[in-house]
Amino acid sequence: MPELPEVETTCRGISPLLQQQTIKTIHIYQSKLRQPVPENMAQLCQNQKIQEVSRRGKYIILKFSQGGILIHLGMTGHLRVLPSLLDRKKHDHIDVILNNGHVLRYHDPRRFGSWQWLEGPQQLHPSLSKLGVEPLSAKFDGRYLMQVCQQKKLPIKSAIMDNHIVVGVGNIYATESLFLSGIHPLTPAGSLSFDQYKKLSYEIKKVLKKAIEAGGTTLKDFMNPEGKPGYFSQSLYVYGRKNSPCLNCGDIIQSITISGRSTAYCPTCQAG
DNA sequence: CTCAGATCCTGTGCGC
DNA sequence: TGCGCACAGGATCTGA
């Protein structure tokens, strides 16, 4: 389940292997992803030179001199650069073959990901145009969070998971950052104190940065077929710990459903 | 406008 | 041991 840190790690991992490389051809074995891969994707990408590999929210962008590819890993997507075309496995859906023989391989069992062609100014693409601020940017702080949550009655957890407000905060890190902030996930978004907005934005940044740092150790694996990049055995305080004792106070971790997502919290540490 | 819920997909892990 | 089912969740759409 790639969240922002995993996507960032993927981006950093594949970037040096793709930069300035030219695409020879693309093999699309399965085009039925979350939305169909454009039929002319391979054609559009042929002989294109990858100028830059970047991330926006949970999207990875391969930029050409004109146009580019917009990749989302969905729930179970992986990108890996391999030395050759050998050893294709089940659920390997797309291969981008470079002139140097290396292969950027997309693997995605659940096919929740997407590959879109990017045309014209990036920021105008429908998938990018409405995205909120980057959580690790200076724009994301207590003041911003307070401003965008004003008058909102939906749970604060739903608000910080809303792409239009802030990108890249999925269920795991939303759950964790609320615990670390001592805020109950059902608290109406508009009713936090300024100190709570500050604390929450700070904890979101902190938990994401920590995860990215942990991911740095797996960067070398992006060129290793046997490696397992992108997933961190990070210590989680509440996520997935339903009915276990709180690591802070010993109370039993509860779980509720918010917007269809399981949400663990400590009734004592997150009372208010 | 605001917000909740359904939808897409398949591997995993649980109970019986 | 094996079967069946609930569950996992990001983005997008629908409808109250």
JSON list of C-alpha atoms in Angstrom, two decimals, chain A residues 12 27 30 41 49 69-70 119-120 127 130 134 137 156-157 197 221 235 245 249 258 268:
[
{"chain": "A", "resi": 12, "resn": "ARG", "atom": "CA", "xyz": [14.39, 8.43, -5.83]},
{"chain": "A", "resi": 27, "resn": "HIS", "atom": "CA", "xyz": [5.26, -3.46, -23.88]},
{"chain": "A", "resi": 30, "resn": "GLN", "atom": "CA", "xyz": [-2.38, -5.68, -19.50]},
{"chain": "A", "resi": 41, "resn": "MET", "atom": "CA", "xyz": [0.92, 5.08, -25.19]},
{"chain": "A", "resi": 49, "resn": "LYS", "atom": "CA", "xyz": [14.21, 10.87, -23.77]},
{"chain": "A", "resi": 69, "resn": "ILE", "atom": "CA", "xyz": [3.88, 9.66, -18.42]},
{"chain": "A", "resi": 70, "resn": "LEU", "atom": "CA", "xyz": [1.82, 10.06, -15.27]},
{"chain": "A", "resi": 119, "resn": "GLU", "atom": "CA", "xyz": [0.18, 16.50, -22.45]},
{"chain": "A", "resi": 120, "resn": "GLY", "atom": "CA", "xyz": [0.83, 20.21, -22.22]},
{"chain": "A", "resi": 127, "resn": "SER", "atom": "CA", "xyz": [-5.39, 14.35, -12.24]},
{"chain": "A", "resi": 130, "resn": "LYS", "atom": "CA", "xyz": [-7.00, 19.90, -8.24]},
{"chain": "A", "resi": 134, "resn": "GLU", "atom": "CA", "xyz": [2.49, 18.91, -0.55]},
{"chain": "A", "resi": 137, "resn": "SER", "atom": "CA", "xyz": [6.27, 21.86, 1.81]},
{"chain": "A", "resi": 156, "resn": "ILE", "atom": "CA", "xyz": [-10.61, 15.57, 10.82]},
{"chain": "A", "resi": 157, "resn": "LYS", "atom": "CA", "xyz": [-9.27, 12.23, 9.61]},
{"chain": "A", "resi": 197, "resn": "TYR", "atom": "CA", "xyz": [-3.85, 22.25, 13.76]},
{"chain": "A", "resi": 221, "resn": "ASP", "atom": "CA", "xyz": [17.20, -2.57, -4.32]},
{"chain": "A", "resi": 235, "resn": "SER", "atom": "CA", "xyz": [6.98, 0.86, 13.92]},
{"chain": "A", "resi": 245, "resn": "PRO", "atom": "CA", "xyz": [-2.57, -2.18, 24.52]},
{"chain": "A", "resi": 249, "resn": "CYS", "atom": "CA", "xyz": [-0.85, 4.41, 28.23]},
{"chain": "A", "resi": 258, "resn": "ILE", "atom": "CA", "xyz": [-14.60, 6.45, 9.01]},
{"chain": "A", "resi": 268, "resn": "THR", "atom": "CA", "xyz": [-7.43, 7.65, 26.42]}
]
